[in-house]
């Protein structure tokens, strides 16, 4: 029983490290093979030497990333739904949202991000949520951007 508990604890720690590694890759827009980077190994080696020696399959990486994406989308949808419901309760036809469109260039590649901001009921701070980011080369006219914003806001997140 003691060995089984210890093995389960190690597996739990390993799973948590895998999840954090995937989040780290996503936040920093780094590929999975960063795991083999000498700097990463040096850093992780101090924290958890056994983890540095382990490997993660592409299937595991993609599965964790998909789970994180789904959970995050669900949380955003829930937050936006609750905000909409509180606005409707107050007699408005829909939510009060501020929309932001940010364009940036990284390594000569253009990206566009669509975000919304709102103040939730009984909150004192603004909540800002990035709904979508994508590579966006070429023309940045309203006609080019509008279909993408509609898809992100109405189809994916059902803002209306």
PDB file of N, CA and C in Angstrom, residues 13-96:
ATOM      1  N   UNK A  13       2.355  14.271  -9.481  1.00  0.00           N
ATOM      2  CA  UNK A  13       3.318  15.364  -9.654  1.00  0.00           C
ATOM      3  C   UNK A  13       3.751  15.432 -11.116  1.00  0.00           C
ATOM      4  N   UNK A  14       4.041  14.282 -11.703  1.00  0.00           N
ATOM      5  CA  UNK A  14       4.470  14.238 -13.102  1.00  0.00           C
ATOM      6  C   UNK A  14       3.364  14.807 -14.009  1.00  0.00           C
ATOM      7  N   UNK A  15       2.127  14.438 -13.764  1.00  0.00           N
ATOM      8  CA  UNK A  15       1.000  14.935 -14.554  1.00  0.00           C
ATOM      9  C   UNK A  15       0.859  16.449 -14.412  1.00  0.00           C
ATOM     10  N   UNK A  16       1.017  16.953 -13.189  1.00  0.00           N
ATOM     11  CA  UNK A  16       0.943  18.402 -12.963  1.00  0.00           C
ATOM     12  C   UNK A  16       2.074  19.118 -13.690  1.00  0.00           C
ATOM     13  N   UNK A  17       3.278  18.528 -13.672  1.00  0.00           N
ATOM     14  CA  UNK A  17       4.403  19.125 -14.388  1.00  0.00           C
ATOM     15  C   UNK A  17       4.153  19.120 -15.896  1.00  0.00           C
ATOM     16  N   UNK A  18       3.604  18.033 -16.419  1.00  0.00           N
ATOM     17  CA  UNK A  18       3.262  17.978 -17.846  1.00  0.00           C
ATOM     18  C   UNK A  18       2.289  19.097 -18.204  1.00  0.00           C
ATOM     19  N   UNK A  19       1.258  19.276 -17.395  1.00  0.00           N
ATOM     20  CA  UNK A  19       0.269  20.320 -17.667  1.00  0.00           C
ATOM     21  C   UNK A  19       0.902  21.705 -17.629  1.00  0.00           C
ATOM     22  N   UNK A  20       1.735  21.950 -16.642  1.00  0.00           N
ATOM     23  CA  UNK A  20       2.396  23.259 -16.551  1.00  0.00           C
ATOM     24  C   UNK A  20       3.355  23.478 -17.716  1.00  0.00           C
ATOM     25  N   UNK A  21       4.020  22.428 -18.140  1.00  0.00           N
ATOM     26  CA  UNK A  21       4.913  22.556 -19.298  1.00  0.00           C
ATOM     27  C   UNK A  21       4.126  22.934 -20.541  1.00  0.00           C
ATOM     28  N   UNK A  22       2.979  22.307 -20.762  1.00  0.00           N
ATOM     29  CA  UNK A  22       2.146  22.620 -21.931  1.00  0.00           C
ATOM     30  C   UNK A  22       1.655  24.072 -21.852  1.00  0.00           C
ATOM     31  N   UNK A  23       1.229  24.496 -20.670  1.00  0.00           N
ATOM     32  CA  UNK A  23       0.796  25.895 -20.497  1.00  0.00           C
ATOM     33  C   UNK A  23       1.960  26.832 -20.769  1.00  0.00           C
ATOM     34  N   UNK A  24       3.131  26.505 -20.265  1.00  0.00           N
ATOM     35  CA  UNK A  24       4.316  27.325 -20.493  1.00  0.00           C
ATOM     36  C   UNK A  24       4.603  27.452 -21.996  1.00  0.00           C
ATOM     37  N   UNK A  25       4.531  26.337 -22.708  1.00  0.00           N
ATOM     38  CA  UNK A  25       4.751  26.370 -24.159  1.00  0.00           C
ATOM     39  C   UNK A  25       3.716  27.260 -24.845  1.00  0.00           C
ATOM     40  N   UNK A  26       2.451  27.130 -24.441  1.00  0.00           N
ATOM     41  CA  UNK A  26       1.384  27.897 -25.064  1.00  0.00           C
ATOM     42  C   UNK A  26       1.542  29.388 -24.782  1.00  0.00           C
ATOM     43  N   UNK A  27       1.805  29.748 -23.545  1.00  0.00           N
ATOM     44  CA  UNK A  27       1.953  31.162 -23.181  1.00  0.00           C
ATOM     45  C   UNK A  27       3.119  31.790 -23.925  1.00  0.00           C
ATOM     46  N   UNK A  28       4.209  31.075 -24.030  1.00  0.00           N
ATOM     47  CA  UNK A  28       5.419  31.611 -24.652  1.00  0.00           C
ATOM     48  C   UNK A  28       5.526  31.298 -26.138  1.00  0.00           C
ATOM     49  N   UNK A  29       4.473  30.669 -26.670  1.00  0.00           N
ATOM     50  CA  UNK A  29       4.445  30.292 -28.085  1.00  0.00           C
ATOM     51  C   UNK A  29       5.718  29.519 -28.469  1.00  0.00           C
ATOM     52  N   UNK A  30       6.026  28.520 -27.661  1.00  0.00           N
ATOM     53  CA  UNK A  30       7.201  27.690 -27.880  1.00  0.00           C
ATOM     54  C   UNK A  30       6.759  26.281 -28.265  1.00  0.00           C
ATOM     55  N   UNK A  31       7.544  25.607 -29.081  1.00  0.00           N
ATOM     56  CA  UNK A  31       7.194  24.228 -29.456  1.00  0.00           C
ATOM     57  C   UNK A  31       7.507  23.257 -28.323  1.00  0.00           C
ATOM     58  N   UNK A  32       6.918  22.088 -28.425  1.00  0.00           N
ATOM     59  CA  UNK A  32       7.121  21.055 -27.412  1.00  0.00           C
ATOM     60  C   UNK A  32       8.591  20.674 -27.272  1.00  0.00           C
ATOM     61  N   UNK A  33       9.347  20.770 -28.339  1.00  0.00           N
ATOM     62  CA  UNK A  33      10.744  20.341 -28.265  1.00  0.00           C
ATOM     63  C   UNK A  33      11.607  21.256 -27.394  1.00  0.00           C
ATOM     64  N   UNK A  34      11.024  22.316 -26.810  1.00  0.00           N
ATOM     65  CA  UNK A  34      11.746  23.136 -25.836  1.00  0.00           C
ATOM     66  C   UNK A  34      12.186  22.282 -24.646  1.00  0.00           C
ATOM     67  N   UNK A  35      11.501  21.171 -24.460  1.00  0.00           N
ATOM     68  CA  UNK A  35      11.826  20.254 -23.372  1.00  0.00           C
ATOM     69  C   UNK A  35      13.275  19.772 -23.466  1.00  0.00           C
ATOM     70  N   UNK A  36      13.834  19.788 -24.669  1.00  0.00           N
ATOM     71  CA  UNK A  36      15.190  19.296 -24.885  1.00  0.00           C
ATOM     72  C   UNK A  36      16.221  20.429 -24.904  1.00  0.00           C
ATOM     73  N   UNK A  37      15.771  21.665 -24.684  1.00  0.00           N
ATOM     74  CA  UNK A  37      16.651  22.824 -24.643  1.00  0.00           C
ATOM     75  C   UNK A  37      17.525  22.751 -23.390  1.00  0.00           C
ATOM     76  N   UNK A  38      18.808  23.038 -23.541  1.00  0.00           N
ATOM     77  CA  UNK A  38      19.733  22.932 -22.408  1.00  0.00           C
ATOM     78  C   UNK A  38      19.351  23.864 -21.269  1.00  0.00           C
ATOM     79  N   UNK A  39      18.905  25.067 -21.580  1.00  0.00           N
ATOM     80  CA  UNK A  39      18.490  26.004 -20.537  1.00  0.00           C
ATOM     81  C   UNK A  39      17.285  25.493 -19.770  1.00  0.00           C
ATOM     82  N   UNK A  40      16.327  24.916 -20.484  1.00  0.00           N
ATOM     83  CA  UNK A  40      15.147  24.349 -19.831  1.00  0.00           C
ATOM     84  C   UNK A  40      15.552  23.193 -18.919  1.00  0.00           C
ATOM     85  N   UNK A  41      16.431  22.318 -19.432  1.00  0.00           N
ATOM     86  CA  UNK A  41      16.884  21.174 -18.631  1.00  0.00           C
ATOM     87  C   UNK A  41      17.609  21.643 -17.371  1.00  0.00           C
ATOM     88  N   UNK A  42      18.432  22.683 -17.510  1.00  0.00           N
ATOM     89  CA  UNK A  42      19.166  23.205 -16.370  1.00  0.00           C
ATOM     90  C   UNK A  42      18.198  23.737 -15.313  1.00  0.00           C
ATOM     91  N   UNK A  43      17.211  24.496 -15.747  1.00  0.00           N
ATOM     92  CA  UNK A  43      16.219  25.065 -14.829  1.00  0.00           C
ATOM     93  C   UNK A  43      15.390  23.964 -14.162  1.00  0.00           C
ATOM     94  N   UNK A  44      14.824  23.084 -14.962  1.00  0.00           N
ATOM     95  CA  UNK A  44      13.980  22.017 -14.409  1.00  0.00           C
ATOM     96  C   UNK A  44      14.786  21.018 -13.593  1.00  0.00           C
ATOM     97  N   UNK A  45      16.045  20.833 -13.960  1.00  0.00           N
ATOM     98  CA  UNK A  45      16.895  19.908 -13.225  1.00  0.00           C
ATOM     99  C   UNK A  45      17.046  20.294 -11.770  1.00  0.00           C
ATOM    100  N   UNK A  46      17.019  21.582 -11.483  1.00  0.00           N
ATOM    101  CA  UNK A  46      17.082  22.046 -10.094  1.00  0.00           C
ATOM    102  C   UNK A  46      15.771  21.759  -9.368  1.00  0.00           C
ATOM    103  N   UNK A  47      14.666  21.871 -10.078  1.00  0.00           N
ATOM    104  CA  UNK A  47      13.354  21.713  -9.453  1.00  0.00           C
ATOM    105  C   UNK A  47      12.933  20.254  -9.341  1.00  0.00           C
ATOM    106  N   UNK A  48      13.161  19.511 -10.404  1.00  0.00           N
ATOM    107  CA  UNK A  48      12.705  18.114 -10.420  1.00  0.00           C
ATOM    108  C   UNK A  48      13.566  17.323 -11.416  1.00  0.00           C
ATOM    109  N   UNK A  49      14.714  16.842 -10.975  1.00  0.00           N
ATOM    110  CA  UNK A  49      15.639  16.156 -11.884  1.00  0.00           C
ATOM    111  C   UNK A  49      15.023  14.995 -12.656  1.00  0.00           C
ATOM    112  N   UNK A  50      14.156  14.211 -12.022  1.00  0.00           N
ATOM    113  CA  UNK A  50      13.559  13.059 -12.707  1.00  0.00           C
ATOM    114  C   UNK A  50      12.678  13.493 -13.874  1.00  0.00           C
ATOM    115  N   UNK A  51      12.055  14.688 -13.756  1.00  0.00           N
ATOM    116  CA  UNK A  51      11.187  15.163 -14.830  1.00  0.00           C
ATOM    117  C   UNK A  51      11.996  15.476 -16.087  1.00  0.00           C
ATOM    118  N   UNK A  52      13.202  15.976 -15.918  1.00  0.00           N
ATOM    119  CA  UNK A  52      14.053  16.318 -17.062  1.00  0.00           C
ATOM    120  C   UNK A  52      14.367  15.075 -17.882  1.00  0.00           C
ATOM    121  N   UNK A  53      14.495  13.935 -17.215  1.00  0.00           N
ATOM    122  CA  UNK A  53      14.839  12.694 -17.901  1.00  0.00           C
ATOM    123  C   UNK A  53      13.641  12.054 -18.596  1.00  0.00           C
ATOM    124  N   UNK A  54      12.436  12.506 -18.279  1.00  0.00           N
ATOM    125  CA  UNK A  54      11.240  11.896 -18.859  1.00  0.00           C
ATOM    126  C   UNK A  54      10.947  12.482 -20.238  1.00  0.00           C
ATOM    127  N   UNK A  55      10.050  11.849 -20.934  1.00  0.00           N
ATOM    128  CA  UNK A  55       9.636  12.345 -22.240  1.00  0.00           C
ATOM    129  C   UNK A  55       8.116  12.467 -22.269  1.00  0.00           C
ATOM    130  N   UNK A  56       7.629  13.206 -23.229  1.00  0.00           N
ATOM    131  CA  UNK A  56       6.184  13.352 -23.402  1.00  0.00           C
ATOM    132  C   UNK A  56       5.893  13.139 -24.887  1.00  0.00           C
ATOM    133  N   UNK A  57       4.981  12.268 -25.193  1.00  0.00           N
ATOM    134  CA  UNK A  57       4.641  12.022 -26.595  1.00  0.00           C
ATOM    135  C   UNK A  57       3.860  13.213 -27.151  1.00  0.00           C
ATOM    136  N   UNK A  58       3.876  13.324 -28.460  1.00  0.00           N
ATOM    137  CA  UNK A  58       3.079  14.373 -29.110  1.00  0.00           C
ATOM    138  C   UNK A  58       1.604  14.204 -28.769  1.00  0.00           C
ATOM    139  N   UNK A  59       1.144  12.960 -28.698  1.00  0.00           N
ATOM    140  CA  UNK A  59      -0.267  12.694 -28.392  1.00  0.00           C
ATOM    141  C   UNK A  59      -0.619  13.201 -26.994  1.00  0.00           C
ATOM    142  N   UNK A  60       0.262  12.981 -26.018  1.00  0.00           N
ATOM    143  CA  UNK A  60       0.018  13.464 -24.662  1.00  0.00           C
ATOM    144  C   UNK A  60       0.019  14.985 -24.635  1.00  0.00           C
ATOM    145  N   UNK A  61       1.003  15.595 -25.276  1.00  0.00           N
ATOM    146  CA  UNK A  61       1.088  17.057 -25.345  1.00  0.00           C
ATOM    147  C   UNK A  61      -0.193  17.631 -25.949  1.00  0.00           C
ATOM    148  N   UNK A  62      -0.603  17.090 -27.095  1.00  0.00           N
ATOM    149  CA  UNK A  62      -1.800  17.586 -27.779  1.00  0.00           C
ATOM    150  C   UNK A  62      -3.065  17.352 -26.961  1.00  0.00           C
ATOM    151  N   UNK A  63      -3.131  16.234 -26.266  1.00  0.00           N
ATOM    152  CA  UNK A  63      -4.292  15.941 -25.432  1.00  0.00           C
ATOM    153  C   UNK A  63      -4.401  16.943 -24.275  1.00  0.00           C
ATOM    154  N   UNK A  64      -3.282  17.220 -23.629  1.00  0.00           N
ATOM    155  CA  UNK A  64      -3.285  18.188 -22.529  1.00  0.00           C
ATOM    156  C   UNK A  64      -3.656  19.569 -23.058  1.00  0.00           C
ATOM    157  N   UNK A  65      -3.074  19.958 -24.182  1.00  0.00           N
ATOM    158  CA  UNK A  65      -3.374  21.265 -24.770  1.00  0.00           C
ATOM    159  C   UNK A  65      -4.853  21.372 -25.140  1.00  0.00           C
ATOM    160  N   UNK A  66      -5.406  20.336 -25.699  1.00  0.00           N
ATOM    161  CA  UNK A  66      -6.824  20.326 -26.070  1.00  0.00           C
ATOM    162  C   UNK A  66      -7.711  20.453 -24.837  1.00  0.00           C
ATOM    163  N   UNK A  67      -7.353  19.756 -23.767  1.00  0.00           N
ATOM    164  CA  UNK A  67      -8.116  19.836 -22.514  1.00  0.00           C
ATOM    165  C   UNK A  67      -8.061  21.245 -21.937  1.00  0.00           C
ATOM    166  N   UNK A  68      -6.878  21.833 -21.909  1.00  0.00           N
ATOM    167  CA  UNK A  68      -6.727  23.191 -21.385  1.00  0.00           C
ATOM    168  C   UNK A  68      -7.535  24.170 -22.237  1.00  0.00           C
ATOM    169  N   UNK A  69      -7.479  24.018 -23.550  1.00  0.00           N
ATOM    170  CA  UNK A  69      -8.230  24.894 -24.453  1.00  0.00           C
ATOM    171  C   UNK A  69      -9.738  24.783 -24.187  1.00  0.00           C
ATOM    172  N   UNK A  70     -10.240  23.568 -24.082  1.00  0.00           N
ATOM    173  CA  UNK A  70     -11.669  23.350 -23.850  1.00  0.00           C
ATOM    174  C   UNK A  70     -12.100  23.937 -22.506  1.00  0.00           C
ATOM    175  N   UNK A  71     -11.319  23.671 -21.459  1.00  0.00           N
ATOM    176  CA  UNK A  71     -11.653  24.206 -20.133  1.00  0.00           C
ATOM    177  C   UNK A  71     -11.636  25.730 -20.122  1.00  0.00           C
ATOM    178  N   UNK A  72     -10.658  26.320 -20.812  1.00  0.00           N
ATOM    179  CA  UNK A  72     -10.562  27.780 -20.866  1.00  0.00           C
ATOM    180  C   UNK A  72     -11.736  28.370 -21.641  1.00  0.00           C
ATOM    181  N   UNK A  73     -12.061  27.792 -22.791  1.00  0.00           N
ATOM    182  CA  UNK A  73     -13.213  28.275 -23.570  1.00  0.00           C
ATOM    183  C   UNK A  73     -14.502  28.175 -22.764  1.00  0.00           C
ATOM    184  N   UNK A  74     -14.685  27.066 -22.069  1.00  0.00           N
ATOM    185  CA  UNK A  74     -15.887  26.894 -21.244  1.00  0.00           C
ATOM    186  C   UNK A  74     -15.959  27.952 -20.146  1.00  0.00           C
ATOM    187  N   UNK A  75     -14.823  28.236 -19.500  1.00  0.00           N
ATOM    188  CA  UNK A  75     -14.801  29.250 -18.444  1.00  0.00           C
ATOM    189  C   UNK A  75     -15.106  30.638 -19.004  1.00  0.00           C
ATOM    190  N   UNK A  76     -14.561  30.959 -20.170  1.00  0.00           N
ATOM    191  CA  UNK A  76     -14.837  32.256 -20.798  1.00  0.00           C
ATOM    192  C   UNK A  76     -16.306  32.347 -21.180  1.00  0.00           C
ATOM    193  N   UNK A  77     -16.845  31.293 -21.791  1.00  0.00           N
ATOM    194  CA  UNK A  77     -18.257  31.290 -22.172  1.00  0.00           C
ATOM    195  C   UNK A  77     -19.151  31.461 -20.949  1.00  0.00           C
ATOM    196  N   UNK A  78     -18.813  30.792 -19.863  1.00  0.00           N
ATOM    197  CA  UNK A  78     -19.607  30.909 -18.637  1.00  0.00           C
ATOM    198  C   UNK A  78     -19.548  32.333 -18.096  1.00  0.00           C
ATOM    199  N   UNK A  79     -18.366  32.913 -18.038  1.00  0.00           N
ATOM    200  CA  UNK A  79     -18.217  34.286 -17.564  1.00  0.00           C
ATOM    201  C   UNK A  79     -19.003  35.274 -18.408  1.00  0.00           C
ATOM    202  N   UNK A  80     -18.941  35.121 -19.723  1.00  0.00           N
ATOM    203  CA  UNK A  80     -19.679  36.019 -20.617  1.00  0.00           C
ATOM    204  C   UNK A  80     -21.187  35.789 -20.504  1.00  0.00           C
ATOM    205  N   UNK A  81     -21.603  34.539 -20.350  1.00  0.00           N
ATOM    206  CA  UNK A  81     -23.032  34.244 -20.188  1.00  0.00           C
ATOM    207  C   UNK A  81     -23.572  34.864 -18.909  1.00  0.00           C
ATOM    208  N   UNK A  82     -22.831  34.705 -17.821  1.00  0.00           N
ATOM    209  CA  UNK A  82     -23.263  35.280 -16.549  1.00  0.00           C
ATOM    210  C   UNK A  82     -23.336  36.802 -16.630  1.00  0.00           C
ATOM    211  N   UNK A  83     -22.373  37.405 -17.323  1.00  0.00           N
ATOM    212  CA  UNK A  83     -22.393  38.862 -17.488  1.00  0.00           C
ATOM    213  C   UNK A  83     -23.623  39.291 -18.294  1.00  0.00           C
ATOM    214  N   UNK A  84     -23.897  38.572 -19.374  1.00  0.00           N
ATOM    215  CA  UNK A  84     -25.072  38.884 -20.197  1.00  0.00           C
ATOM    216  C   UNK A  84     -26.353  38.754 -19.368  1.00  0.00           C
ATOM    217  N   UNK A  85     -26.479  37.663 -18.615  1.00  0.00           N
ATOM    218  CA  UNK A  85     -27.673  37.447 -17.799  1.00  0.00           C
ATOM    219  C   UNK A  85     -27.857  38.560 -16.768  1.00  0.00           C
ATOM    220  N   UNK A  86     -26.758  39.025 -16.161  1.00  0.00           N
ATOM    221  CA  UNK A  86     -26.893  40.094 -15.172  1.00  0.00           C
ATOM    222  C   UNK A  86     -27.315  41.402 -15.832  1.00  0.00           C
ATOM    223  N   UNK A  87     -26.856  41.664 -17.051  1.00  0.00           N
ATOM    224  CA  UNK A  87     -27.272  42.873 -17.772  1.00  0.00           C
ATOM    225  C   UNK A  87     -28.748  42.785 -18.167  1.00  0.00           C
ATOM    226  N   UNK A  88     -29.185  41.616 -18.612  1.00  0.00           N
ATOM    227  CA  UNK A  88     -30.588  41.419 -18.993  1.00  0.00           C
ATOM    228  C   UNK A  88     -31.485  41.581 -17.766  1.00  0.00           C
ATOM    229  N   UNK A  89     -31.047  41.057 -16.608  1.00  0.00           N
ATOM    230  CA  UNK A  89     -31.821  41.217 -15.368  1.00  0.00           C
ATOM    231  C   UNK A  89     -32.036  42.687 -15.022  1.00  0.00           C
ATOM    232  N   UNK A  90     -31.060  43.507 -15.395  1.00  0.00           N
ATOM    233  CA  UNK A  90     -31.157  44.940 -15.122  1.00  0.00           C
ATOM    234  C   UNK A  90     -32.017  45.671 -16.156  1.00  0.00           C
ATOM    235  N   UNK A  91     -32.536  44.938 -17.148  1.00  0.00           N
ATOM    236  CA  UNK A  91     -33.429  45.516 -18.133  1.00  0.00           C
ATOM    237  C   UNK A  91     -32.795  45.872 -19.460  1.00  0.00           C
ATOM    238  N   UNK A  92     -31.539  45.526 -19.645  1.00  0.00           N
ATOM    239  CA  UNK A  92     -30.861  45.808 -20.916  1.00  0.00           C
ATOM    240  C   UNK A  92     -31.046  44.624 -21.860  1.00  0.00           C
ATOM    241  N   UNK A  93     -30.879  44.870 -23.150  1.00  0.00           N
ATOM    242  CA  UNK A  93     -31.114  43.814 -24.134  1.00  0.00           C
ATOM    243  C   UNK A  93     -29.922  42.871 -24.283  1.00  0.00           C
ATOM    244  N   UNK A  94     -28.806  43.252 -23.750  1.00  0.00           N
ATOM    245  CA  UNK A  94     -27.628  42.403 -23.867  1.00  0.00           C
ATOM    246  C   UNK A  94     -26.520  42.894 -22.973  1.00  0.00           C
ATOM    247  N   UNK A  95     -25.343  42.307 -23.095  1.00  0.00           N
ATOM    248  CA  UNK A  95     -24.241  42.664 -22.209  1.00  0.00           C
ATOM    249  C   UNK A  95     -23.576  43.981 -22.611  1.00  0.00           C
ATOM    250  N   UNK A  96     -23.009  44.655 -21.629  1.00  0.00           N
ATOM    251  CA  UNK A  96     -22.153  45.802 -21.899  1.00  0.00           C
ATOM    252  C   UNK A  96     -20.736  45.273 -22.049  1.00  0.00           C
TER     253      UNK A  96
END
